[in-house]
Coordinates of C-alpha atoms in Angstrom, one line a residue:
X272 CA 122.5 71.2 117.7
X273 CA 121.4 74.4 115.9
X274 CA 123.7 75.5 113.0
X275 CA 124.7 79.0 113.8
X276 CA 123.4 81.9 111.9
X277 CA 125.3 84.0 109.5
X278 CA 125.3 88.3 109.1
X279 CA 127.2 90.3 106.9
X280 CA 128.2 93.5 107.8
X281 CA 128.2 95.8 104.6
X282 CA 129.5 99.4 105.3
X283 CA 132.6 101.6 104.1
X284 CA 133.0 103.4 107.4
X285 CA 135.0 101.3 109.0
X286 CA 134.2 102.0 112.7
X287 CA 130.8 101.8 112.2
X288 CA 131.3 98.2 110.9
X289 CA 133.6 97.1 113.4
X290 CA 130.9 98.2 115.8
X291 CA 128.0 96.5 113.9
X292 CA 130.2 93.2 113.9
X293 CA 130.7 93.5 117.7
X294 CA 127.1 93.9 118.2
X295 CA 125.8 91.2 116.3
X296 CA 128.8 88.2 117.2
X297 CA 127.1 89.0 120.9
X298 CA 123.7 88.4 119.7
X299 CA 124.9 84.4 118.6
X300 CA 125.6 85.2 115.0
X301 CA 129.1 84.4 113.1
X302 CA 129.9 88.1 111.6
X303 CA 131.1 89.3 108.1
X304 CA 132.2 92.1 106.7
X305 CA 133.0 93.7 103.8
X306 CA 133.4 97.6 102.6
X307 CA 132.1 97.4 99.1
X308 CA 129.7 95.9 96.6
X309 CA 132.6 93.9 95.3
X310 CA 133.8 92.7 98.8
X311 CA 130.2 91.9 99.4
X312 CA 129.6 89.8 96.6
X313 CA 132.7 87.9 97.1
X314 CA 131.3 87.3 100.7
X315 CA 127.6 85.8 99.5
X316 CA 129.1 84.0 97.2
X317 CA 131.6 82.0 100.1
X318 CA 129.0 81.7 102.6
X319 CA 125.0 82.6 102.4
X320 CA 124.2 84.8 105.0
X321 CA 121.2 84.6 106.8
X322 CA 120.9 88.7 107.6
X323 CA 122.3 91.6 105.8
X324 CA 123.2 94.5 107.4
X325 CA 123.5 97.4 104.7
X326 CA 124.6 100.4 104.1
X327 CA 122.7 102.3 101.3
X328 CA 125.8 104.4 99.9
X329 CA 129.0 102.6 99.1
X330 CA 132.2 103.6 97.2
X331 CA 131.7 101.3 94.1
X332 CA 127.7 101.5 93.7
X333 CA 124.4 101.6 96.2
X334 CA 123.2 98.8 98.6
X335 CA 120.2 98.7 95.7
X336 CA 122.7 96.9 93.4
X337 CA 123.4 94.3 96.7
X338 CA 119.3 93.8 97.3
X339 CA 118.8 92.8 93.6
X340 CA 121.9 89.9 93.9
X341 CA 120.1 88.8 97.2
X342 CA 116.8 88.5 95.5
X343 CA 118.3 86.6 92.4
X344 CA 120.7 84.5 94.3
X345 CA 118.6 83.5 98.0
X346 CA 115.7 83.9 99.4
X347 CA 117.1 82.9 102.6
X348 CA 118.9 86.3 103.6
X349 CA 117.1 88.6 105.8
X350 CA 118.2 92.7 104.9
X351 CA 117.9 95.6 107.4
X352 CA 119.0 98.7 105.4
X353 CA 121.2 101.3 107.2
X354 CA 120.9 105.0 106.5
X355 CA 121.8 108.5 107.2
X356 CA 118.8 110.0 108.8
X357 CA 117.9 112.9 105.6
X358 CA 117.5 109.7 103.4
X359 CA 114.9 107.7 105.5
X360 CA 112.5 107.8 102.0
X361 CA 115.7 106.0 100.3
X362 CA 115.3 103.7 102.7
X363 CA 111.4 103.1 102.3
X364 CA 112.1 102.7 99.0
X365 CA 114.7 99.9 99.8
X366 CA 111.6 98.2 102.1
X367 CA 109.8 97.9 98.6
X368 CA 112.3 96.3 97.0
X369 CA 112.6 93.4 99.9
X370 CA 114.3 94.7 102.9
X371 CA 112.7 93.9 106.3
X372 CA 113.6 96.8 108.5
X373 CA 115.5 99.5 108.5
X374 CA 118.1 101.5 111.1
X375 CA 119.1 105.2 111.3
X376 CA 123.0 106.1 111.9
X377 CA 123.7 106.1 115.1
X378 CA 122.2 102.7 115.0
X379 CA 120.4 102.8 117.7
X380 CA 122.0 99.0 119.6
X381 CA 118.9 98.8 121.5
X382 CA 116.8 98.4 118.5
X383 CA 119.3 96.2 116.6
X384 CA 119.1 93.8 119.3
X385 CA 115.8 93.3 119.4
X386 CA 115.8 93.4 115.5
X387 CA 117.9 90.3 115.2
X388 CA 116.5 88.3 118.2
X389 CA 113.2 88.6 116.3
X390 CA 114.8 87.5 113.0
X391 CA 113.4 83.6 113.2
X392 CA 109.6 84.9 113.7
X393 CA 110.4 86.9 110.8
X394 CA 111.7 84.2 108.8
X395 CA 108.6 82.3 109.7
X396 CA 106.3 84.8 107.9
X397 CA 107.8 84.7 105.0
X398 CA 106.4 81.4 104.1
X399 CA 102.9 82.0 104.9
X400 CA 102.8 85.7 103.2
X401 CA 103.8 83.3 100.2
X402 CA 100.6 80.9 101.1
X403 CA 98.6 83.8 101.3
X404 CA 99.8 84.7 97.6
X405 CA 98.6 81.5 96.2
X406 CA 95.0 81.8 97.8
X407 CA 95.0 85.3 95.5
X408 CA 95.3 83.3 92.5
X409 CA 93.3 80.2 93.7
X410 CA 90.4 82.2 96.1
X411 CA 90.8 85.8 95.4
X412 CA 91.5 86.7 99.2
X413 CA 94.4 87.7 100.9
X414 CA 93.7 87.1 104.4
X415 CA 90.9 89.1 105.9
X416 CA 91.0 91.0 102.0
X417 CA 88.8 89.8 98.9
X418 CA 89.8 90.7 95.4
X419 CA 92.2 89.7 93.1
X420 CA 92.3 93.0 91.0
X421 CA 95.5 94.3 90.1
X422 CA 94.9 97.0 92.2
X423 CA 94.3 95.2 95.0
X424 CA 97.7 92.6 93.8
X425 CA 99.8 95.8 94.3
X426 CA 98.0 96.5 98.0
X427 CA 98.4 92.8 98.9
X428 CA 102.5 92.9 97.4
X429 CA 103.0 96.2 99.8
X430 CA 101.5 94.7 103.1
X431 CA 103.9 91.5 102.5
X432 CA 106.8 93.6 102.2
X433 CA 106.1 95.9 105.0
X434 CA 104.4 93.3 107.7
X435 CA 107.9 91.5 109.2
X436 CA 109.4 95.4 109.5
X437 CA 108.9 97.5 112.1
X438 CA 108.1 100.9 110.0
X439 CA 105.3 103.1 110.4
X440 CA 102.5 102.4 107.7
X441 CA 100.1 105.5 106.9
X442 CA 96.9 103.4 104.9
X443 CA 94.9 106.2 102.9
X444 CA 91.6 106.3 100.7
X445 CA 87.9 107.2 101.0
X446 CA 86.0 106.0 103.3
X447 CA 84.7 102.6 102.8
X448 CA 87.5 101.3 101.3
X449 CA 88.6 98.8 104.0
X450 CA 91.5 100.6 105.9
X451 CA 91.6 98.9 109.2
X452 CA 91.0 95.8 107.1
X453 CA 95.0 96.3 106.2
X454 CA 95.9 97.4 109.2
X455 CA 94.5 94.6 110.6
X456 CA 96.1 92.1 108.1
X457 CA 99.6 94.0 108.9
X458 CA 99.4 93.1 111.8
X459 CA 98.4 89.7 111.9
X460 CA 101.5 89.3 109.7
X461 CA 104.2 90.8 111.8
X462 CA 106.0 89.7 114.4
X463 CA 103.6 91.2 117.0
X464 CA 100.6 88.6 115.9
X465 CA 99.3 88.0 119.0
X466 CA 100.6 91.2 121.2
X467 CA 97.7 93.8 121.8
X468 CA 96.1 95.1 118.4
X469 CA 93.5 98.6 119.4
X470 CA 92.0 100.9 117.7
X471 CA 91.3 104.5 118.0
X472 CA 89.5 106.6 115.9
X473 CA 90.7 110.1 116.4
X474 CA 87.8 111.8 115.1
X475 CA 85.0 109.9 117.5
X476 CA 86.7 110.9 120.9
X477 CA 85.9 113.6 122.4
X478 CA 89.1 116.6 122.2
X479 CA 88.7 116.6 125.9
X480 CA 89.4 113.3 126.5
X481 CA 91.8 112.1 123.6
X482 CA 94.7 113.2 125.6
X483 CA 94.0 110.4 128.8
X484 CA 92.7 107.9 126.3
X485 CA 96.0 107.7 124.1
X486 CA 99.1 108.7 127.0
X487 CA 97.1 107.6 129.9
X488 CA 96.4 109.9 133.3
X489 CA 97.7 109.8 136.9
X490 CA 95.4 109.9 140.1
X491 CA 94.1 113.3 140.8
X492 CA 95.2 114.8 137.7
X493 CA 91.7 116.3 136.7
X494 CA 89.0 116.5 138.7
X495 CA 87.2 112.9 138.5
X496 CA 90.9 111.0 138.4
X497 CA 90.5 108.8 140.8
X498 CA 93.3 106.1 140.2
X499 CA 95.7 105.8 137.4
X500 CA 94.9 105.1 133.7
X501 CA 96.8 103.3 131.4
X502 CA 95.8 104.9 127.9
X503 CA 96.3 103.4 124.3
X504 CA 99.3 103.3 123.9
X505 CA 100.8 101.6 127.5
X506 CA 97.8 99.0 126.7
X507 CA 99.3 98.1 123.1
X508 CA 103.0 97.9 124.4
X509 CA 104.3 94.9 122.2
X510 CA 101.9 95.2 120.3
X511 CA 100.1 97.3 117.1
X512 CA 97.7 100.7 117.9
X513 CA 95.9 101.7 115.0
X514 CA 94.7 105.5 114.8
X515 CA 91.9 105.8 112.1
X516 CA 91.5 108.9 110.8
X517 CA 94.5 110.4 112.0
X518 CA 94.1 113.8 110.5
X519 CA 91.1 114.4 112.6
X520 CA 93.9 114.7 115.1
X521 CA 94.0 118.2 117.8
X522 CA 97.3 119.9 117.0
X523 CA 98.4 119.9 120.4
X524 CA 98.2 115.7 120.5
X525 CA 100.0 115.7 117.0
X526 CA 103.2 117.4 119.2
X527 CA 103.1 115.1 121.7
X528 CA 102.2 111.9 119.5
X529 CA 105.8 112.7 117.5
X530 CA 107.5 113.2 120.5
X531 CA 106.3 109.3 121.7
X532 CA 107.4 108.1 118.6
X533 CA 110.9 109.8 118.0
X534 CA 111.6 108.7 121.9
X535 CA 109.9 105.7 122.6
X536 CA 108.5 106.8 125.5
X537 CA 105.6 109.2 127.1
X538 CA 104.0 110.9 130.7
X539 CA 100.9 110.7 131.5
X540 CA 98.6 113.6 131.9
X541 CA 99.1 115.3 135.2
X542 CA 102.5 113.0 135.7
X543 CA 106.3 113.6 135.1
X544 CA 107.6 110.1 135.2
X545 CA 108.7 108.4 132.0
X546 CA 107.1 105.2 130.5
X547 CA 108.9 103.5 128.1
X548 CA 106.4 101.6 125.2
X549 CA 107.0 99.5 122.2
X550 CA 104.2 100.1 119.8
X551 CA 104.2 99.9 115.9
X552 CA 101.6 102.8 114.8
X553 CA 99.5 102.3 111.8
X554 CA 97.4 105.1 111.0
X555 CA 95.1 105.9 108.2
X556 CA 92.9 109.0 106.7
X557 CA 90.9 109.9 104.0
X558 CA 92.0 113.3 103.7
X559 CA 94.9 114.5 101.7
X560 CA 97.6 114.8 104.6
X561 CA 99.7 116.9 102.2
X562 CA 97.2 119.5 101.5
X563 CA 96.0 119.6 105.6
X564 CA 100.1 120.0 106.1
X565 CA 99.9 123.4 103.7
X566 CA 96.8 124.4 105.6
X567 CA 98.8 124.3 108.2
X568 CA 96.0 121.4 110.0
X569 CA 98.9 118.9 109.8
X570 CA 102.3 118.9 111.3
X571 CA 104.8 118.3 108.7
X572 CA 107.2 116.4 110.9
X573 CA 104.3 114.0 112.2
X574 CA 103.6 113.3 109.0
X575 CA 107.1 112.5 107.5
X576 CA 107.0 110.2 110.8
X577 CA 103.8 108.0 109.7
X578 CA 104.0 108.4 106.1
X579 CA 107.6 105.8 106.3
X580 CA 105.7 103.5 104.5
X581 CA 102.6 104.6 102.4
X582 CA 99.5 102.3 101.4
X583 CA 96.9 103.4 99.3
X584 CA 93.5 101.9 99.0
X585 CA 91.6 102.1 95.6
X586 CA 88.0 103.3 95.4
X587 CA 85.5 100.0 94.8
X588 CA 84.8 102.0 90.9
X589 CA 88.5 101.1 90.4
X590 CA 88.3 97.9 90.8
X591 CA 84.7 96.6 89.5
X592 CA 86.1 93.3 88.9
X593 CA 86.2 92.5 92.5
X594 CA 82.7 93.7 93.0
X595 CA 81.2 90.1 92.6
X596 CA 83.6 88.0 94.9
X597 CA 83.5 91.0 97.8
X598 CA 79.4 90.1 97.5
X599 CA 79.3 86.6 97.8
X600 CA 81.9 87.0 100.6
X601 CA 79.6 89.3 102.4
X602 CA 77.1 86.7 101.6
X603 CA 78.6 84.0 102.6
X604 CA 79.2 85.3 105.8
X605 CA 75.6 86.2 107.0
X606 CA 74.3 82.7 105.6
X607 CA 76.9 81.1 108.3
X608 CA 75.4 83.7 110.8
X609 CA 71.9 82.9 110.3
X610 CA 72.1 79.3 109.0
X611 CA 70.6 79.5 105.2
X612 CA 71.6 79.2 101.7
X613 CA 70.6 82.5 100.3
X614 CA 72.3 83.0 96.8
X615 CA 72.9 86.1 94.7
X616 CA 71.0 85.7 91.3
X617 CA 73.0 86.1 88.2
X618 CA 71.5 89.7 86.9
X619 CA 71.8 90.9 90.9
X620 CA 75.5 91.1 90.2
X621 CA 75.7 92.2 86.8
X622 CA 73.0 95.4 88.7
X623 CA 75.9 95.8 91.5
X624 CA 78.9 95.3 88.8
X625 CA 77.3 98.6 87.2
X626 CA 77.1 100.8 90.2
X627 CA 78.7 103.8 91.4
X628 CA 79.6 103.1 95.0
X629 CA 80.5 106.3 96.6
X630 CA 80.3 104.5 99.7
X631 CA 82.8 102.1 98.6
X632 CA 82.8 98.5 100.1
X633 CA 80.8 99.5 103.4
X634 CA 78.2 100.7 101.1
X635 CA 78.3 97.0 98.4
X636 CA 78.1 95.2 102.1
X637 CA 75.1 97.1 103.4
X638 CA 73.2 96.5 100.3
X639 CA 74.0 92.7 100.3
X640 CA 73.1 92.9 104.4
X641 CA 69.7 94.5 103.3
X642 CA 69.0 92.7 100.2
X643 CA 69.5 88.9 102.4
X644 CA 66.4 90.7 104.8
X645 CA 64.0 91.2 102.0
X646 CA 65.1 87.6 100.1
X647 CA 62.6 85.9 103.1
X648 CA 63.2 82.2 101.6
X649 CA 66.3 80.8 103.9
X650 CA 67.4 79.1 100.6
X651 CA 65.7 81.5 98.1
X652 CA 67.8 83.3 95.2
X653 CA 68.5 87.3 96.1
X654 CA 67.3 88.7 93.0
X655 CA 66.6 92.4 91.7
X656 CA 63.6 93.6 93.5
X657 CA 65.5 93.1 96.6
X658 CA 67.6 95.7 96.2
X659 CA 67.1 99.4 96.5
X660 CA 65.0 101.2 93.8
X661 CA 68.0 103.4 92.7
X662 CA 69.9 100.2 91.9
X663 CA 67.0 97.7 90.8
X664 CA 66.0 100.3 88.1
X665 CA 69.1 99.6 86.8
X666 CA 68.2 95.8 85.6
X667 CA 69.0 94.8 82.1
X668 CA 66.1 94.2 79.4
X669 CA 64.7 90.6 79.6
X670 CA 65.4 87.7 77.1
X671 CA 62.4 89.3 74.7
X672 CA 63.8 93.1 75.3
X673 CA 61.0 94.1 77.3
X674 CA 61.7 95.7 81.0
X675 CA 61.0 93.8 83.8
X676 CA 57.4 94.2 85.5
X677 CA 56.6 97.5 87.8
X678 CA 58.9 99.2 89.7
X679 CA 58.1 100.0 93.3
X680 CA 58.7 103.7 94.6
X681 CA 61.1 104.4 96.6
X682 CA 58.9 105.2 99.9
X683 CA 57.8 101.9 99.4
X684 CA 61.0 100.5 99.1
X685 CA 61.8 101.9 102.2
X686 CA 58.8 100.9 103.8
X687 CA 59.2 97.8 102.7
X688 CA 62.7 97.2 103.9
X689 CA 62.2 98.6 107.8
X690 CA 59.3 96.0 108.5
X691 CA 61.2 93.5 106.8
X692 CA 63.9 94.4 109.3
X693 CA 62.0 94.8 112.0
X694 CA 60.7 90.9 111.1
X695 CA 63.9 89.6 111.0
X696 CA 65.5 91.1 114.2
X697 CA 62.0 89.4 116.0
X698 CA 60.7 93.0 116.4
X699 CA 63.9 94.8 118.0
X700 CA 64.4 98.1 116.9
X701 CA 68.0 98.8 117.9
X702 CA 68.9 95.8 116.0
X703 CA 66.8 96.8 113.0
X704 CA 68.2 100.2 113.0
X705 CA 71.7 99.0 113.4
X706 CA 71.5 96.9 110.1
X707 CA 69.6 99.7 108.1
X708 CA 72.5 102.3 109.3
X709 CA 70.1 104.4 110.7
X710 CA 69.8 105.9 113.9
X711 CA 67.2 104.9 116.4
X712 CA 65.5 108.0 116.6
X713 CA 64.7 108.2 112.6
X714 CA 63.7 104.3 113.0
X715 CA 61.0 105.5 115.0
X716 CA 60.2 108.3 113.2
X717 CA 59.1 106.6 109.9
X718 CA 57.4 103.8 111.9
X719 CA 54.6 107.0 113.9
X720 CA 54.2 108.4 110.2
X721 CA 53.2 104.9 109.0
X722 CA 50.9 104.6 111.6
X723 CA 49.7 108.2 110.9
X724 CA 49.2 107.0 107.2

């Protein structure tokens, strides 16, 4: 038989307790209470609970004092905050300091429900965030992330706070950095693992279309309509929707993308018919949301509604010391795709450890893509002269201080790399153009002036 599960109740307003109490003894839970810090400590102290409800602002301290005794005392008890709505950033604060979730007065019994019958999946996370932890310290990856940077240790401790929750999480950073990477890994370690996880980038869809793609559109709507389509967010009910580049955003879909998540619900283009949709939004940008908001580009209330729980992604120069492991990951990966045992030679990394990287990771990931073309031995060492001039002509002296021999130009560099491409993609030019992060037409562009030359 399963031992029953424990809540406290902590909150001074006594209907609002009595009401919690209710609500939670009807969800299989043996309910608390207490009024105050001291009340509540006498309570954790006579029976462990399993969750704590909490209010933030109590007569003899804050619920801040409460999350510390948790921490120090269990790591058993689960902690949904509960706040007045003007002091929801108290409340992401109190996410950062280990609560799971948070609720909004009125609590919102709906939510609560769902909250607490999802309280063993969150329970079961907590053990394999902590596995994922130790394979920082023993691997240098954190699920689908490499590096063990401190940088990247404060990244890693944010995402295992916020997975389990249900907040909003807005990932900024420059391009490259590896956003959907940690929206990708929030997901994976929230409850909704395994629910739908999409992607939109709001700044590739066309403005004519974005409307249909995210809310959906109802036969004969628009000319072309033809049957009903379930957009973005119908399609990740349950689930995650992830919308890259957010600030790229038309400011008519920024009104009707806060009114879907302050209700829950949305209608379809050309349809008056509610929908109701569960969907945790992640979004991301590499703009400065702040300064588009003064622009007036941004609405402020959209983004006081994503930003609930802010992750920020440093630049690759900011954490060099990652630069070696993200390479031999890349590495490792296209030797499994292509069957060899390509390696990175010693003074090939010290050359990448150096560089710049204004393209972030995407850019150290196309350089090890293109430097495994031009290393043609299947279990050959990658060394210097297969990488780009701009970054070979960086190599250090030699034993005896002189430079290494000639260095090639860069035209022939390039020329160099395209046939190489072209050799190992069996002569397909799509392919070839894909891994050189060209386009097609300038693929075939250099390849009629080498044949003019």
């Amino acid at each position: 038989m399963t031992a029953m599960l424990h809540a406290l109740v902590v909150d001074d307003d006594k209907n609002s307790q009595r009401a919690l109490a209710t609500l939670v003894a009807e969800q299989g839970f043996a309910a608390h209470t207490a009024g105050s810090l001291r009340e509540a400590r006498g309570r954790l102290l006579a029976e462990p609970p399993d969750v704590v409800l909490l209010d933030l602002i109590l007569p003899d301290g804050t619920g801040f004092d409460l999350i510390q005794d948790l921490k120090e005392q269990t790591d058993r008890a689960e902690i949904v905050v509960i706040t007045g709505h003007s002091s929801v950033g108290t409340a992401v604060e109190a996410l950062r300091c280990g609560a799971c979730d948070y609720l909004t007065k009125p609590v919102d019994a709906a939510r609560l429900r769902t909250m607490l019958a999802n309280l063993a999946r969150t329970r079961e996370l907590r053990p394999r965030i902590g596995e994922l932890r130790r394979q920082v310290r023993q691997l240098g990856r954190f699920g689908l992330l490499v590096g063990s940077s401190p940088a990247m240790q404060k990244v890693y401790d944010h995402v295992g706070m916020v997975a389990p929750s249900t907040a909003t999480v807005l990932i900024t950073g420059e391009s490259g950095t590896g956003k959907e990477l940690v929206a990708q890994t929030v997901h994976e370690l929230s409850r909704r693992q395994g629910k739908p996880y999409l992607v939109v980038n709001c700044a590739a869809v066309s403005p004519n279309l974005i409307d249909s793609d995210l809310f959906g559109h109802e036969r004969g709507s628009f000319t072309g309509a033809e049957r009903v389509h379930h957009g973005y967010f119908e399609r990740a009910d349950g689930g995650t929707l992830f919308l890259d580049e957010v600030s790229e955003m038309p400011p008519e879909l920024q009104a009707k993308l806060l009114r879907v998540l302050e209700a829950g619900v949305l209608a379809r283009v050309g349809g008056e018919k509610l929908v109701k949709i569960d969907v945790r939004i992640i979004a991301a940008t590499n703009r400065d949301l702040d300064a588009a908001v003064a622009e007036g580009k941004f609405r402020r209330d959209l983004l006081y509604r994503l930003k609930v729980f802010p992750i920020h992604l440093p630049p690759l120069r900011e954490r060099r010391e990652d630069i070696a492991a993200l390479a031999e990951s890349f590495l490792g990966e296209l030797n499994q795709q292509e069957g060899t045992r390509k390696t990175l030679a010693p003074t090939t990394i010290a050359i990448l450890g150096r560089c710049a990287w204004p393209g972030n990771v995407r850019e150290l990931k196309n350089v090890v893509h293109r430097a495994f073309i031009l290393a043609k031995e299947e279990s050959g060492e990658i060394g210097p002269s297969c990488l780009a001039p701009e970054l070979s002509g960086q190599v250090p002296a030699a034993d005896d201080g002189r430079l290494p021999g000639s260095i090639e130009t860069l035209a022939q560099a390039e020329r160099r790399l395209i046939f190489a491409s072209l050799d190992h993609f069996g002569g397909d030019k799509r392919q070839a153009a894909d891994a050189l992060g060209v386009s097609l037409r300038t693929l075939y562009n250099r390849l009629r002036e080498y044949e003019a030359g």
